[in-house]
mmCIF file of N, CA and C in Angstrom:
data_model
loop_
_atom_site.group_PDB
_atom_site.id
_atom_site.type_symbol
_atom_site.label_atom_id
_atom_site.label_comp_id
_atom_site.label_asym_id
_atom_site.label_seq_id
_atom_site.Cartn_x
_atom_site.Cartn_y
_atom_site.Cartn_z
ATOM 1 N N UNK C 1 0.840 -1.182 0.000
ATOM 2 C CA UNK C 1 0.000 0.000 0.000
ATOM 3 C C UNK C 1 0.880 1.238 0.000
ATOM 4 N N UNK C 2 0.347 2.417 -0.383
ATOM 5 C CA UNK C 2 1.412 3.376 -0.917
ATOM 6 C C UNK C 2 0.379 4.714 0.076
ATOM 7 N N UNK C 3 2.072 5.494 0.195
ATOM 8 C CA UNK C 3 1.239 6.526 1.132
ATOM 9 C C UNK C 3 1.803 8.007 0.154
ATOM 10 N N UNK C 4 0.902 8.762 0.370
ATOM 11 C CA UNK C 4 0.907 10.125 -0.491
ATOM 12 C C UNK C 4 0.971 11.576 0.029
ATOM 13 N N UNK C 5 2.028 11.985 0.067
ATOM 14 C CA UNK C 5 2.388 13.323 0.782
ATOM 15 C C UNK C 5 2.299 14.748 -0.231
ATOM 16 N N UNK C 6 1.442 15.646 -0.417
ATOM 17 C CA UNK C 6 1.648 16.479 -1.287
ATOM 18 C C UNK C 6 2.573 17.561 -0.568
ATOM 19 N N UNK C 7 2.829 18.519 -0.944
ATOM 20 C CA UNK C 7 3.933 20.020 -1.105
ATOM 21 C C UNK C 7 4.015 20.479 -1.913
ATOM 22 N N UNK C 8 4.435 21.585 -1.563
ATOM 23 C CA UNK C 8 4.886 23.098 -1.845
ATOM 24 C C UNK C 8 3.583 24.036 -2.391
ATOM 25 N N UNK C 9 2.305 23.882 -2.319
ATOM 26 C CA UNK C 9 1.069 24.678 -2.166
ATOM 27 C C UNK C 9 1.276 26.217 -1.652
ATOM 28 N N UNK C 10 0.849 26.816 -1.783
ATOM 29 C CA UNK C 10 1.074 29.025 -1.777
ATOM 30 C C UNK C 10 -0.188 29.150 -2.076
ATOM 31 N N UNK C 11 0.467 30.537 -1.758
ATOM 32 C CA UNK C 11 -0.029 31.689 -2.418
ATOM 33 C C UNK C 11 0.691 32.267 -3.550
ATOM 34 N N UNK C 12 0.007 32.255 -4.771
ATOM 35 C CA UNK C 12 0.814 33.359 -6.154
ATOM 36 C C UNK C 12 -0.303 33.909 -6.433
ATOM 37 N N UNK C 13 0.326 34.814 -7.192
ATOM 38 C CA UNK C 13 -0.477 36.123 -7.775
ATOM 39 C C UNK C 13 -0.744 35.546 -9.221
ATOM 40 N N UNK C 14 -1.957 35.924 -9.770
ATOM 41 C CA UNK C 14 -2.756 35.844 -11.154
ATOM 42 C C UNK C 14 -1.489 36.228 -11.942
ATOM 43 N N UNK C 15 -1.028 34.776 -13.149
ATOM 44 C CA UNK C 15 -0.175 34.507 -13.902
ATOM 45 C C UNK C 15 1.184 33.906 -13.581
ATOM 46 N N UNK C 16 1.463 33.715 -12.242
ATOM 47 C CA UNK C 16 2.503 33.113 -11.909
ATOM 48 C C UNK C 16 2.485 31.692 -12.124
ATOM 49 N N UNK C 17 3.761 31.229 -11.389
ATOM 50 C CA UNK C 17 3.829 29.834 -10.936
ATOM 51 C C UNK C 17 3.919 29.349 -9.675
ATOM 52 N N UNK C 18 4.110 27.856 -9.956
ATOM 53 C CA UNK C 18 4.285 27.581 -8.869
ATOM 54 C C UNK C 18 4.222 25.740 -9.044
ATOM 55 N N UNK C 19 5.423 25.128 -8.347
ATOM 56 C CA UNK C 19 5.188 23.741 -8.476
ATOM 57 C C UNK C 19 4.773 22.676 -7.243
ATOM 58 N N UNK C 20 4.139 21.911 -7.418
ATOM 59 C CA UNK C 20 3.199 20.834 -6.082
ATOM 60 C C UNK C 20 3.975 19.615 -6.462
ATOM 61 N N UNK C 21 4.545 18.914 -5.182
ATOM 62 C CA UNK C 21 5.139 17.708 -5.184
ATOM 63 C C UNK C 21 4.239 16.635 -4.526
ATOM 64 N N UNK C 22 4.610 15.077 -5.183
ATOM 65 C CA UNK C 22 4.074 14.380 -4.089
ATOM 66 C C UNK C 22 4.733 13.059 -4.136
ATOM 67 N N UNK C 23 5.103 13.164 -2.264
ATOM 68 C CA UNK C 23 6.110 11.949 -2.477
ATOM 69 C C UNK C 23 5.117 10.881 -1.654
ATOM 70 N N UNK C 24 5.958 9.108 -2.471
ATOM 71 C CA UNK C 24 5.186 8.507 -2.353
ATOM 72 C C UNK C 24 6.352 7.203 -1.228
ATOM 73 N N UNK C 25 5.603 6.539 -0.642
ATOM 74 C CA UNK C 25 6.085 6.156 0.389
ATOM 75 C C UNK C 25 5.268 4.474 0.521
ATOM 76 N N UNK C 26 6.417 3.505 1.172
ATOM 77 C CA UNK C 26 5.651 2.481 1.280
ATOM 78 C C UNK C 26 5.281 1.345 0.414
ATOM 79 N N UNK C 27 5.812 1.878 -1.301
ATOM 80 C CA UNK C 27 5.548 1.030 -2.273
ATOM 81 C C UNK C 27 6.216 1.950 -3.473
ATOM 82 N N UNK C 28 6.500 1.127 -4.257
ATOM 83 C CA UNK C 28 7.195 1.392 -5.338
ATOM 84 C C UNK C 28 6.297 2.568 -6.830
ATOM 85 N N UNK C 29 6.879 3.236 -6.689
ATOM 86 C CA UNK C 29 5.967 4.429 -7.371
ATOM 87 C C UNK C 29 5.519 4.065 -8.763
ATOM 88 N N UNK C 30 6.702 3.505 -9.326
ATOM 89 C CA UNK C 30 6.641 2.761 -10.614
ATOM 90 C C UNK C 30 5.753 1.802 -11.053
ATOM 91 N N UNK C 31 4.769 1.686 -9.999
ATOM 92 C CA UNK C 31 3.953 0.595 -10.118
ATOM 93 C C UNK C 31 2.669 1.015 -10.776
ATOM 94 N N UNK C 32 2.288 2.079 -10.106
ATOM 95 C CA UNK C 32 0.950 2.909 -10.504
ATOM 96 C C UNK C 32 0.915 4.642 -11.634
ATOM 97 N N UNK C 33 -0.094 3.834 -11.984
ATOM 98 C CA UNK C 33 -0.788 5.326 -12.995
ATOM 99 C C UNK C 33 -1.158 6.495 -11.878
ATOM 100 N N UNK C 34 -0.728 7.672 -12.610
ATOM 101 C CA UNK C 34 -0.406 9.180 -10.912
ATOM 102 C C UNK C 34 -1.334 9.825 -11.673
ATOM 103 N N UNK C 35 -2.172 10.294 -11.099
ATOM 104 C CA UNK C 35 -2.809 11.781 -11.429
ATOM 105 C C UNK C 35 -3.018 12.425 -10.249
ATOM 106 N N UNK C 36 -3.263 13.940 -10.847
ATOM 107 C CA UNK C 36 -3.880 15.012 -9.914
ATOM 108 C C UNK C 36 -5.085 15.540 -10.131
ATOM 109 N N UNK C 37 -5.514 15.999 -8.936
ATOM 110 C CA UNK C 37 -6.944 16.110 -8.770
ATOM 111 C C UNK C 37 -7.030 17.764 -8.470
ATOM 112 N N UNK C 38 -7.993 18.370 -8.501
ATOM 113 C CA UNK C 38 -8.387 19.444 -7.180
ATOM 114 C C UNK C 38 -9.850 19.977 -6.798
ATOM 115 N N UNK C 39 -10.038 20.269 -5.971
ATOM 116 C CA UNK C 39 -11.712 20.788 -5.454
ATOM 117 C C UNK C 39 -11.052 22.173 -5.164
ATOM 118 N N UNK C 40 -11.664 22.905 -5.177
ATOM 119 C CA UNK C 40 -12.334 24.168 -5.093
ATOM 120 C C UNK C 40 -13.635 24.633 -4.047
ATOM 121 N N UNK C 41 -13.708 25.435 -3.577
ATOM 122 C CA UNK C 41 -14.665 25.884 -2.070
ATOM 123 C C UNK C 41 -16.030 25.593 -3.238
ATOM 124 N N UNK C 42 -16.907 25.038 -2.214
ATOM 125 C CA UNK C 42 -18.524 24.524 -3.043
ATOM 126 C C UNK C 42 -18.491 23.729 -4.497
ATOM 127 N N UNK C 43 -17.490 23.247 -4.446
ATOM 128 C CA UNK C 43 -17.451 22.348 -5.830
ATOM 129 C C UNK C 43 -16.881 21.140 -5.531
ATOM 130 N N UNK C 44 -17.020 20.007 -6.972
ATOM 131 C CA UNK C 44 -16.263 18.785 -6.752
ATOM 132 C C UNK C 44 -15.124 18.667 -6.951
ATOM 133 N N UNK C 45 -14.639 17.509 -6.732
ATOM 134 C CA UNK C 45 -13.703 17.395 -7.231
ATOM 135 C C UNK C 45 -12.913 17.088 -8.497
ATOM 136 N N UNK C 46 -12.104 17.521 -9.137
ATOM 137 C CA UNK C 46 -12.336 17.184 -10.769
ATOM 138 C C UNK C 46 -10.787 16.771 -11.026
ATOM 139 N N UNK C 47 -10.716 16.204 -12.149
ATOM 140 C CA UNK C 47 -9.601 15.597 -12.470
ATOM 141 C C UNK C 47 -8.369 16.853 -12.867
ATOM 142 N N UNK C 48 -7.197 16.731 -13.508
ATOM 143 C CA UNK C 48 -6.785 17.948 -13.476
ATOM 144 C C UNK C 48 -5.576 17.208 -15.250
ATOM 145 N N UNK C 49 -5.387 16.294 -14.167
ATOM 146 C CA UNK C 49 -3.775 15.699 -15.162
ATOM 147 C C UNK C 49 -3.201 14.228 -14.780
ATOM 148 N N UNK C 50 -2.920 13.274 -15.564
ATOM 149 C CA UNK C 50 -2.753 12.323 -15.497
ATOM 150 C C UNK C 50 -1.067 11.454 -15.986
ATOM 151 N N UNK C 51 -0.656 10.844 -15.416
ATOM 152 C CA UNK C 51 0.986 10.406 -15.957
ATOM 153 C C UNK C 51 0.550 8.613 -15.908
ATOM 154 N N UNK C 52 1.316 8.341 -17.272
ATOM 155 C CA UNK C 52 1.679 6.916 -17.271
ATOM 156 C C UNK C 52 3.034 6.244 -16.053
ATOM 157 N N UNK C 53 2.679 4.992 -16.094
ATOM 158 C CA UNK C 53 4.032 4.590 -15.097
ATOM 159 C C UNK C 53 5.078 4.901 -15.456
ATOM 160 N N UNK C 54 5.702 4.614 -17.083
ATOM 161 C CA UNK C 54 6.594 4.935 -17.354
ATOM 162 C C UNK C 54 6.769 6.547 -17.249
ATOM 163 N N UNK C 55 6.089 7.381 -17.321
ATOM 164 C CA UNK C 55 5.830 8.778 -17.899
ATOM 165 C C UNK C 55 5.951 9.389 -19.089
ATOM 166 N N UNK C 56 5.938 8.413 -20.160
ATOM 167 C CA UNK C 56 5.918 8.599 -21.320
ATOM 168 C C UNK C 56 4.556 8.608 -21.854
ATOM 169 N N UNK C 57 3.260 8.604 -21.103
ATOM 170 C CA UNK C 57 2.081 9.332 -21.806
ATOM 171 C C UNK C 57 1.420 10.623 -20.548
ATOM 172 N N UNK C 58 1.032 11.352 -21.294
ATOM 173 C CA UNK C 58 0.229 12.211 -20.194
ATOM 174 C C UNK C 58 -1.309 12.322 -20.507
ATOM 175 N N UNK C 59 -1.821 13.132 -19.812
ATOM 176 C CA UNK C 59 -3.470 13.379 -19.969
ATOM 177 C C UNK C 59 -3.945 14.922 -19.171
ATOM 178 N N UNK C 60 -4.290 15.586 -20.003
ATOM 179 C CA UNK C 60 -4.754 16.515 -19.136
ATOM 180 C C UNK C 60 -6.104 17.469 -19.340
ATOM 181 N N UNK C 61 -6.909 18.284 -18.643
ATOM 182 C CA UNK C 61 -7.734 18.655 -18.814
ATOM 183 C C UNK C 61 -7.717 19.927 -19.610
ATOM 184 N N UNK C 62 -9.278 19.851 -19.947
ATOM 185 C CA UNK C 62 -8.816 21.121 -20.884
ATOM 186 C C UNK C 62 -8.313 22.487 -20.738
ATOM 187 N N UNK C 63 -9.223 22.663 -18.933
ATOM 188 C CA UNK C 63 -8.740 23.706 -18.534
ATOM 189 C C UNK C 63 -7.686 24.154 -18.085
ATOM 190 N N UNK C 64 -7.017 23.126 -18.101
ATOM 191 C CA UNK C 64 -5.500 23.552 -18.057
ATOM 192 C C UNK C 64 -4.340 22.906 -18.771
ATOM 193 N N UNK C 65 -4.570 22.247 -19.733
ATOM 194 C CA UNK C 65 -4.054 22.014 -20.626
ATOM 195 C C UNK C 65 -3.256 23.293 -21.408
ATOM 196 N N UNK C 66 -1.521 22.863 -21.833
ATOM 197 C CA UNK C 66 -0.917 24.213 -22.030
ATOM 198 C C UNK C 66 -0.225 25.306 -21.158
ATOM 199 N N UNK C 67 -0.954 25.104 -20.009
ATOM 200 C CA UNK C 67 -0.336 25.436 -18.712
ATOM 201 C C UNK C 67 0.525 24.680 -17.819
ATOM 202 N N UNK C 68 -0.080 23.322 -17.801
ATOM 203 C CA UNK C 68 0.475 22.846 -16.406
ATOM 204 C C UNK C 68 0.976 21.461 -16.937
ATOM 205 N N UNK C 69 1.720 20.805 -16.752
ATOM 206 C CA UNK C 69 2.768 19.992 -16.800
ATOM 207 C C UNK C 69 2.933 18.798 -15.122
ATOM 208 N N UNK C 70 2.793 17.582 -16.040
ATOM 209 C CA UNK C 70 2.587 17.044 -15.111
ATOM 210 C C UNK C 70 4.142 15.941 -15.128
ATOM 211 N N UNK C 71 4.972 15.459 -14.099
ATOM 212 C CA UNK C 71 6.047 14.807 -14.308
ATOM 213 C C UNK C 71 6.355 13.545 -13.184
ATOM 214 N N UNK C 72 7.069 12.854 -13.421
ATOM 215 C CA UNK C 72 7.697 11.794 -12.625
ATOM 216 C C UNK C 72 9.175 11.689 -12.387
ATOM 217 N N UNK C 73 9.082 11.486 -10.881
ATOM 218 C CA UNK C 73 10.488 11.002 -11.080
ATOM 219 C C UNK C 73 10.881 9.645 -10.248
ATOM 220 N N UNK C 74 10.396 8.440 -11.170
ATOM 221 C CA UNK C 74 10.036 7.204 -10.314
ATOM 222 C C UNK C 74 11.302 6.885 -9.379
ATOM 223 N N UNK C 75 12.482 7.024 -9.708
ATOM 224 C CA UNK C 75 13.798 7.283 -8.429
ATOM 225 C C UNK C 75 13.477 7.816 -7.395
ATOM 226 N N UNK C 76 13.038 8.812 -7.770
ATOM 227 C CA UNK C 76 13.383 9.925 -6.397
ATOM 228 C C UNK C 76 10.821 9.514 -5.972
ATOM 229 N N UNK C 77 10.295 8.839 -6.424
ATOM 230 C CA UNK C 77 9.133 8.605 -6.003
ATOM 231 C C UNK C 77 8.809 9.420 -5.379
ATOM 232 N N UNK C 78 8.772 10.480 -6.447
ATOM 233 C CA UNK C 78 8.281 11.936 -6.552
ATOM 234 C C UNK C 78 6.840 11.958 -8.192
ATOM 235 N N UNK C 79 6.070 12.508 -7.748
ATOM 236 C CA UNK C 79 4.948 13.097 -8.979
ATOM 237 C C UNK C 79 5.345 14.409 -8.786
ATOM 238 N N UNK C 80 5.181 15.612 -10.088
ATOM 239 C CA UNK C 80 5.438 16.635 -9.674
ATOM 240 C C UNK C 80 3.846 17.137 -10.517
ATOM 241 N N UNK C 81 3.755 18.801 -10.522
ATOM 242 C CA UNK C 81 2.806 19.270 -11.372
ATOM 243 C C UNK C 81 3.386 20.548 -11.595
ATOM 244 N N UNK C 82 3.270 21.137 -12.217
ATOM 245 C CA UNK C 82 4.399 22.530 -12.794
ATOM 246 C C UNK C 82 3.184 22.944 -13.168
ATOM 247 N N UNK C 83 3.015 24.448 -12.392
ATOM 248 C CA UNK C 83 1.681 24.997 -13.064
ATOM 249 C C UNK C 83 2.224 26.436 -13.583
ATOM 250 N N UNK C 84 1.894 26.848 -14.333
ATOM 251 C CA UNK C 84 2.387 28.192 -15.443
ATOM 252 C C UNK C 84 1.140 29.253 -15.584
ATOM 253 N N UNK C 85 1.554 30.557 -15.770
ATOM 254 C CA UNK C 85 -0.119 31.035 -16.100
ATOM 255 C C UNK C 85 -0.973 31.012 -15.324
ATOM 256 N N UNK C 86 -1.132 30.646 -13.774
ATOM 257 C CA UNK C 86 -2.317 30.641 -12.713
ATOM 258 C C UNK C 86 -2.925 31.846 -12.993
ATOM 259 N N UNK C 87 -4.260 31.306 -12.904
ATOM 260 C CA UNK C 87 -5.475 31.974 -12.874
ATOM 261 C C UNK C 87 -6.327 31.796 -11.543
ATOM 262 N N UNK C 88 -6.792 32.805 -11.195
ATOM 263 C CA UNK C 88 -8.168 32.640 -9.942
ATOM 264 C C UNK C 88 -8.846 31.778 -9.669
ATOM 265 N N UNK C 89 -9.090 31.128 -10.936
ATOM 266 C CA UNK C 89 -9.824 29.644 -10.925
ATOM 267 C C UNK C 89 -9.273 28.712 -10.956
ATOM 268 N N UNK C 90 -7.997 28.625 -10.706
ATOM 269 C CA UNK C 90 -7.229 27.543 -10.448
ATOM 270 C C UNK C 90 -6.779 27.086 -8.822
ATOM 271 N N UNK C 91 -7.724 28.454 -8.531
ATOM 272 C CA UNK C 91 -7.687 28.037 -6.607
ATOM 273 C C UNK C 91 -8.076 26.918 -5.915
ATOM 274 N N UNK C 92 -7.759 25.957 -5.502
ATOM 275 C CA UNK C 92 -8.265 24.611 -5.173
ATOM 276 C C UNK C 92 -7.068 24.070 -3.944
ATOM 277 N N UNK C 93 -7.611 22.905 -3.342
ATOM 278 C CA UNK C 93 -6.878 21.848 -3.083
ATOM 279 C C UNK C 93 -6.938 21.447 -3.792
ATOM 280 N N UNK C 94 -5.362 20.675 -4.126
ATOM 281 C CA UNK C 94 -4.762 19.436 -5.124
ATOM 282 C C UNK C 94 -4.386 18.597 -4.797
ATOM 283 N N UNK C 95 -4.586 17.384 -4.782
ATOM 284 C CA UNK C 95 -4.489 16.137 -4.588
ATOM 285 C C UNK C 95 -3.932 15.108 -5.985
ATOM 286 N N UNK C 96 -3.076 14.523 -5.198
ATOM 287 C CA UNK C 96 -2.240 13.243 -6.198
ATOM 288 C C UNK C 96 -2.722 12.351 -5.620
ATOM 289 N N UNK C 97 -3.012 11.062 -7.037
ATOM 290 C CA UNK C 97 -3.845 9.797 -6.139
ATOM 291 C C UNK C 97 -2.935 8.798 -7.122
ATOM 292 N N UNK C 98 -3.329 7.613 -6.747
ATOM 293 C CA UNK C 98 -2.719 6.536 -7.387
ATOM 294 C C UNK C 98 -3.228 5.628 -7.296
ATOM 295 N N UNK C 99 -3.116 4.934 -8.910
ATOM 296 C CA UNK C 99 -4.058 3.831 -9.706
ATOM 297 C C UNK C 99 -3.201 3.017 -9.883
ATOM 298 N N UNK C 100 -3.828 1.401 -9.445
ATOM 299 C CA UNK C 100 -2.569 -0.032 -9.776
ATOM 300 C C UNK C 100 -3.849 -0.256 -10.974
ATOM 301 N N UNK C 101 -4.954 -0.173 -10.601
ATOM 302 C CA UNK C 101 -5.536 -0.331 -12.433
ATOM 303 C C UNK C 101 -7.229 0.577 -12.765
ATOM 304 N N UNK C 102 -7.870 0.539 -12.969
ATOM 305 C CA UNK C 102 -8.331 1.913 -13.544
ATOM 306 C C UNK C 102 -9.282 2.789 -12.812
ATOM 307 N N UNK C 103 -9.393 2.468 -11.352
ATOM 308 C CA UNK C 103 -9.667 3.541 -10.545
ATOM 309 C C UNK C 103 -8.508 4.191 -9.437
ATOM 310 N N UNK C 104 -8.276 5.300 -9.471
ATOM 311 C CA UNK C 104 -7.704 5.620 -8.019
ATOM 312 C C UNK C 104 -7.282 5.201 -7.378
ATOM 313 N N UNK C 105 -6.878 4.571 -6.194
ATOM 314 C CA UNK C 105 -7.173 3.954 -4.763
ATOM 315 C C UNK C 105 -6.960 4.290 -3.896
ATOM 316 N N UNK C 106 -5.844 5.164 -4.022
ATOM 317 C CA UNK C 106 -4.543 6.108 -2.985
ATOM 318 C C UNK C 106 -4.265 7.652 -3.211
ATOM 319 N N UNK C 107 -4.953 8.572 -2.152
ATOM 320 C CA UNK C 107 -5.179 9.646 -2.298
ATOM 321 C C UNK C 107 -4.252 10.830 -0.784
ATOM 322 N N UNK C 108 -3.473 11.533 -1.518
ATOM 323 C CA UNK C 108 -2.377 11.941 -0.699
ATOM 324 C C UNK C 108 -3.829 13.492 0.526
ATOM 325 N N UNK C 109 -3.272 13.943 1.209
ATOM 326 C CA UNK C 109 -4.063 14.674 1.716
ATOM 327 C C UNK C 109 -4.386 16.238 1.392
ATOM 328 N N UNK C 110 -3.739 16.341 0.326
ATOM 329 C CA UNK C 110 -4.218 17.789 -0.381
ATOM 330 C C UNK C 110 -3.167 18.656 0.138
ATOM 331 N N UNK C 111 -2.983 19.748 -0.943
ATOM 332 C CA UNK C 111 -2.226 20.560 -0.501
ATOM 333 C C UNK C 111 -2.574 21.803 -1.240
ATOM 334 N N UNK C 112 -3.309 23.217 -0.396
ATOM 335 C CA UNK C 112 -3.790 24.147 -1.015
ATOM 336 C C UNK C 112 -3.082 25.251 -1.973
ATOM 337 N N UNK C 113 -3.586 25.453 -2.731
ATOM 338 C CA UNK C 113 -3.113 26.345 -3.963
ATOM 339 C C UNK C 113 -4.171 27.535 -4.099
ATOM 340 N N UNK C 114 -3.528 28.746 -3.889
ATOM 341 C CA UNK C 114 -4.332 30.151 -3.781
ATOM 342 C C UNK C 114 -3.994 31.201 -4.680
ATOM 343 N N UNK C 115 -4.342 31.436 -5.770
ATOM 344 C CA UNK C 115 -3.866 32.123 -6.866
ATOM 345 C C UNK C 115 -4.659 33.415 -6.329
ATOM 346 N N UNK C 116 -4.213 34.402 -6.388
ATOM 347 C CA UNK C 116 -4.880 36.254 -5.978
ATOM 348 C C UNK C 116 -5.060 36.961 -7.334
ATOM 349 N N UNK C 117 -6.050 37.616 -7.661
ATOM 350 C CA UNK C 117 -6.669 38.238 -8.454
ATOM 351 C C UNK C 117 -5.312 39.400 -8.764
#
């Protein structure tokens, strides 16, 4: 079973950056399909961006597709997310979860992201 630590969550200002880590613990990272998630105050939760084991495919949403960059570094059993361009509506908790096959199972505890107008 694999345990999920997110980091480095802020505050940036409308158009910055800023990158979210998540280290994984307990099991071999290489094993599972990584994505990130985030909710937002009165909303669900929605998918965001997705990495193959190897990390040679990605997936991402539309709304942030072009912006944000999603990476691995199965050594160092690290997921990263590189976000570019923040917008207001990109204010959320983000969450990294992990799939051994095509749901989820393992969900790190969020780590907030506050983009300012």
């Amino acid at each position: 079973q694999v345990q999920l630590v997110e980091s480095g969550g802020g505050l940036v200002q409308t158009g910055g950056s800023l990158r979210v880590s998540c280290a994984a613990s307990g099991s071999t990272l290489s094993s599972y399909l990584m994505g990130w998630f985030r909710q937002a105050p009165g909303k669900e939760r929605e998918f965001v961006a997705t990495i193959s084991r190897s990390g040679g495919n990605t997936y991402y949403a539309s709304s942030v597709k072009g912006r944000f960059t999603i990476s691995r570094d199965n050594a160092k059993n690290t997921v990263y997310l590189q976000m570019n361009s923040l917008k207001p509506e990109d204010t959320a908790v983000y969450y990294c979860a992990a799939a051994t096959g095509v749901n989820y199972d393992y969900w790190g505890q969020g780590t907030q992201v506050t983009v300012s107008s």
